[in-house]
XYZ file of N, CA, C and O in Angstrom:
324
model
N 245.937 55.994 38.839
C 245.586 55.512 39.036
C 245.873 54.966 40.706
O 247.153 54.597 40.161
N 245.362 53.942 41.154
C 245.785 53.598 42.826
C 245.935 52.419 42.071
O 245.876 51.172 41.650
N 247.675 51.889 42.860
C 248.448 51.229 43.183
C 247.402 49.451 43.427
O 246.772 50.289 43.849
N 248.053 48.324 43.857
C 247.086 48.147 43.764
C 247.265 47.870 45.687
O 246.520 47.013 46.503
N 248.508 48.055 45.715
C 248.546 48.154 47.128
C 247.990 49.421 47.829
O 248.582 49.007 48.935
N 247.855 50.586 47.138
C 246.701 51.969 47.854
C 245.489 51.497 48.333
O 245.117 51.307 46.979
N 245.286 52.304 49.190
C 243.602 52.387 49.462
C 243.508 54.532 49.852
O 243.344 55.051 49.868
N 243.114 54.849 48.006
C 242.295 56.165 48.591
C 241.179 55.845 49.364
O 241.045 56.377 49.332
N 241.237 58.112 49.629
C 240.253 58.416 51.324
C 239.202 58.311 50.640
O 239.525 58.738 49.539
N 238.276 58.656 51.502
C 237.145 58.387 51.198
C 236.714 59.722 52.672
O 235.662 60.615 51.468
N 237.007 59.931 53.411
C 236.645 60.909 54.311
C 237.919 61.585 55.240
O 238.430 61.056 55.803
N 237.584 63.063 55.103
C 239.023 63.838 55.965
C 238.053 65.201 55.804
O 236.996 65.323 56.164
N 238.297 64.916 58.096
C 237.443 66.223 58.969
C 239.318 67.273 58.455
O 240.546 66.903 58.668
N 238.673 68.066 58.387
C 240.249 69.200 58.034
C 239.508 70.028 59.342
O 238.759 70.883 59.468
N 240.354 70.599 59.509
C 240.860 71.224 61.903
C 241.255 72.442 61.512
O 242.529 72.833 60.461
N 239.721 73.761 60.927
C 240.539 75.165 60.127
C 241.287 76.212 61.773
O 240.375 76.652 62.455
N 242.537 76.014 61.053
C 242.722 77.439 62.482
C 242.603 78.911 61.429
O 243.326 79.449 60.517
N 242.197 80.169 62.088
C 241.813 81.219 61.790
C 243.222 82.033 62.166
O 243.824 81.843 62.915
N 242.428 82.783 61.715
C 244.079 84.044 61.317
C 243.810 84.257 63.426
O 244.858 84.848 64.221
N 242.198 84.500 63.160
C 242.418 85.296 64.680
C 242.648 83.938 65.780
O 242.615 84.305 67.191
N 243.385 82.666 65.656
C 243.256 80.900 66.375
C 242.667 80.330 66.413
O 241.489 79.381 67.443
N 240.858 80.874 66.130
C 240.038 80.538 65.966
C 239.488 78.942 65.110
O 241.023 79.381 64.692
N 238.909 78.014 66.432
C 239.090 76.585 64.720
C 238.080 77.021 64.490
O 237.090 76.384 65.716
N 237.713 75.681 63.923
C 236.384 75.315 62.998
C 236.721 73.884 63.034
O 238.290 73.716 61.787
N 235.673 72.623 62.065
C 236.199 71.693 60.670
C 234.948 71.921 60.200
O 234.544 72.368 60.755
N 235.553 70.802 59.304
C 234.424 70.363 58.174
C 235.165 69.052 57.658
O 235.408 68.453 58.055
N 233.533 68.295 57.555
C 234.353 67.502 57.430
C 234.331 67.176 55.335
O 232.976 67.712 54.694
N 234.344 66.633 54.461
C 234.663 66.590 53.056
C 235.176 64.737 52.927
O 235.313 64.013 53.472
N 234.010 64.632 51.773
C 234.312 63.828 51.912
C 234.489 63.505 49.432
O 233.793 64.206 48.936
N 235.121 62.886 50.283
C 235.819 62.045 48.499
C 235.759 60.812 47.212
O 235.200 59.571 48.309
N 234.865 60.607 46.305
C 235.357 60.667 45.067
C 236.347 59.008 45.310
O 237.194 59.202 45.959
N 235.867 57.553 44.937
C 236.321 56.114 45.158
C 237.863 57.097 43.770
O 238.379 56.141 43.690
N 237.240 57.777 42.579
C 238.121 57.724 41.393
C 238.686 59.019 41.675
O 239.829 59.328 42.575
N 239.526 58.328 40.544
C 241.031 58.957 40.717
C 240.987 59.653 40.507
O 240.560 60.651 39.297
N 242.199 61.396 39.821
C 242.255 62.648 39.072
C 241.731 63.548 39.989
O 240.933 63.079 41.327
N 241.688 64.140 39.686
C 241.629 66.311 40.878
C 240.007 66.752 41.189
O 239.639 64.795 40.153
N 239.934 66.417 42.734
C 238.680 66.290 43.375
C 238.476 68.476 44.016
O 239.076 67.863 44.589
N 237.701 68.628 43.090
C 237.510 70.125 43.734
C 236.860 70.081 45.401
O 235.588 69.342 45.182
N 236.371 70.480 46.168
C 235.834 71.314 47.409
C 235.763 72.491 47.332
O 237.072 72.713 47.198
N 234.450 73.530 47.507
C 234.577 74.797 48.082
C 234.892 74.919 49.959
O 234.015 73.909 50.624
N 235.635 75.491 50.169
C 236.495 75.332 51.516
C 236.616 77.418 51.727
O 237.740 77.687 52.001
N 235.622 78.071 51.443
C 235.206 78.883 52.170
C 235.675 78.962 53.731
O 234.257 79.445 54.208
N 236.358 79.668 53.664
C 236.846 79.873 55.812
C 237.625 81.528 55.888
O 237.899 81.331 56.860
N 237.750 82.486 55.347
C 238.403 83.401 55.067
C 239.820 83.070 55.251
O 240.441 82.156 54.571
N 240.885 84.711 56.493
C 242.311 84.080 56.343
C 243.027 82.724 57.511
O 241.793 82.655 58.911
N 243.180 82.341 56.818
C 243.857 80.829 58.001
C 244.801 80.443 57.888
O 245.599 82.051 57.466
N 246.014 80.766 59.529
C 247.066 80.469 59.402
C 247.175 78.345 59.666
O 248.806 78.580 59.279
N 246.328 78.101 58.974
C 247.271 76.542 60.034
C 245.898 76.046 59.299
O 244.786 75.729 59.605
N 245.592 74.605 58.577
C 245.050 73.657 58.234
C 245.473 71.721 58.570
O 246.285 72.217 57.716
N 244.568 71.449 59.254
C 245.365 69.721 60.010
C 243.856 68.856 59.045
O 242.443 68.716 59.571
N 244.307 67.661 58.359
C 244.156 67.401 57.565
C 243.617 65.842 58.171
O 244.989 65.062 58.036
N 243.045 65.326 58.513
C 243.100 63.622 59.324
C 242.265 62.904 57.801
O 240.597 63.779 58.518
N 242.740 62.192 58.253
C 241.820 60.553 57.289
C 240.869 59.507 59.057
O 241.809 59.391 59.407
N 239.521 60.291 58.935
C 238.765 59.514 59.156
C 238.780 57.515 58.713
O 238.414 57.212 58.796
N 238.599 57.805 57.661
C 238.160 56.291 55.839
C 238.819 56.172 55.304
O 238.943 57.575 54.353
N 239.279 55.597 54.219
C 239.251 55.127 53.372
C 238.926 54.393 52.479
O 237.737 53.061 53.220
N 238.793 53.790 50.919
C 238.142 53.055 49.897
C 239.054 51.730 50.170
O 240.315 52.059 49.583
N 238.032 50.678 50.276
C 239.551 49.270 50.742
C 240.299 49.160 51.189
O 241.614 48.061 50.924
N 240.297 49.401 52.424
C 240.754 49.946 53.503
C 241.908 48.298 53.816
O 240.827 47.692 53.896
N 243.308 47.934 54.175
C 242.908 46.483 54.986
C 244.559 46.881 55.537
O 245.408 47.613 55.398
N 244.667 45.501 56.188
C 245.760 45.142 56.314
C 247.400 45.878 56.128
O 248.505 45.766 56.661
N 246.700 45.540 54.328
C 248.284 45.986 53.593
C 247.928 46.321 52.365
O 249.348 46.293 52.228
N 247.274 47.514 52.936
C 247.167 48.988 51.789
C 247.238 50.051 52.742
O 247.265 50.211 54.118
N 248.445 51.242 52.001
C 248.271 52.426 52.817
C 247.398 53.446 51.940
O 247.311 53.546 50.957
N 247.091 54.225 53.205
C 246.017 54.916 52.563
C 246.932 56.075 51.670
O 248.086 57.194 51.859
N 246.411 56.908 50.531
C 247.433 57.471 49.802
C 246.571 59.497 49.759
O 245.253 59.511 49.440
N 247.288 60.330 49.567
C 247.123 61.320 49.341
C 248.660 61.939 47.742
O 249.403 62.009 48.567
N 248.383 62.640 46.805
C 249.359 62.964 46.011
C 249.669 63.856 46.146
O 250.813 65.054 46.083
N 248.666 64.859 46.561
C 249.025 66.114 46.748
C 247.698 67.200 47.402
O 246.249 66.604 46.687
N 247.164 68.419 47.577
C 246.485 68.884 47.835
C 246.887 69.783 47.964
O 247.862 71.000 48.094
N 246.170 71.106 46.735
C 246.690 72.905 46.369
C 245.172 73.617 47.130
O 243.896 72.620 47.518
N 245.503 74.590 47.606
C 244.885 75.382 48.132
C 244.962 77.019 47.175
O 245.250 77.147 46.638
N 243.643 76.739 46.710
C 243.627 77.960 45.947
C 243.229 79.826 46.811
O 242.409 79.473 47.213
N 243.038 80.799 46.385
C 243.101 82.019 47.231
C 241.635 82.306 46.177
O 241.523 82.021 45.991
N 241.894 83.626 46.833
C 240.293 84.251 46.958
C 240.006 84.725 45.518
O 240.843 84.321 44.467
N 239.004 84.089 44.822
C 238.163 84.267 42.478
C 239.172 86.098 42.761
O 238.063 86.682 42.885
N 239.105 86.452 41.799
C 239.187 87.813 40.418
C 237.778 88.459 40.328
O 237.709 88.832 41.143
N 236.788 87.180 41.076
C 236.296 87.404 39.308
C 234.957 87.596 41.287
O 233.877 88.389 40.681
N 235.499 87.817 41.911
C 234.854 87.600 43.558
C 234.544 89.261 44.150
O 234.621 90.139 44.627
N 236.225 89.269 43.366
C 237.011 90.848 43.238
C 235.252 91.965 42.987
O 235.691 91.946 41.657
N 235.135 93.321 43.821
C 235.113 94.101 42.545
C 235.516 95.761 42.370
O 236.456 96.009 43.769
């Protein structure tokens, strides 16, 4: 559970740099609750991803925005034929 001095992220901008050097952006909206949140994120081969927090739940001058972990998964084996 989030501490009293923390604010969970609400909207995040993902800037994705592909293997070919081109960049694309995706906006992600997260739930306020705690625990894992999965978001589909299919973009092909990637060399870098930058996350920018655009807003947070319950933000104030005395609270810090928190992110515990971001995990990337490779292609699903179910997609391979």
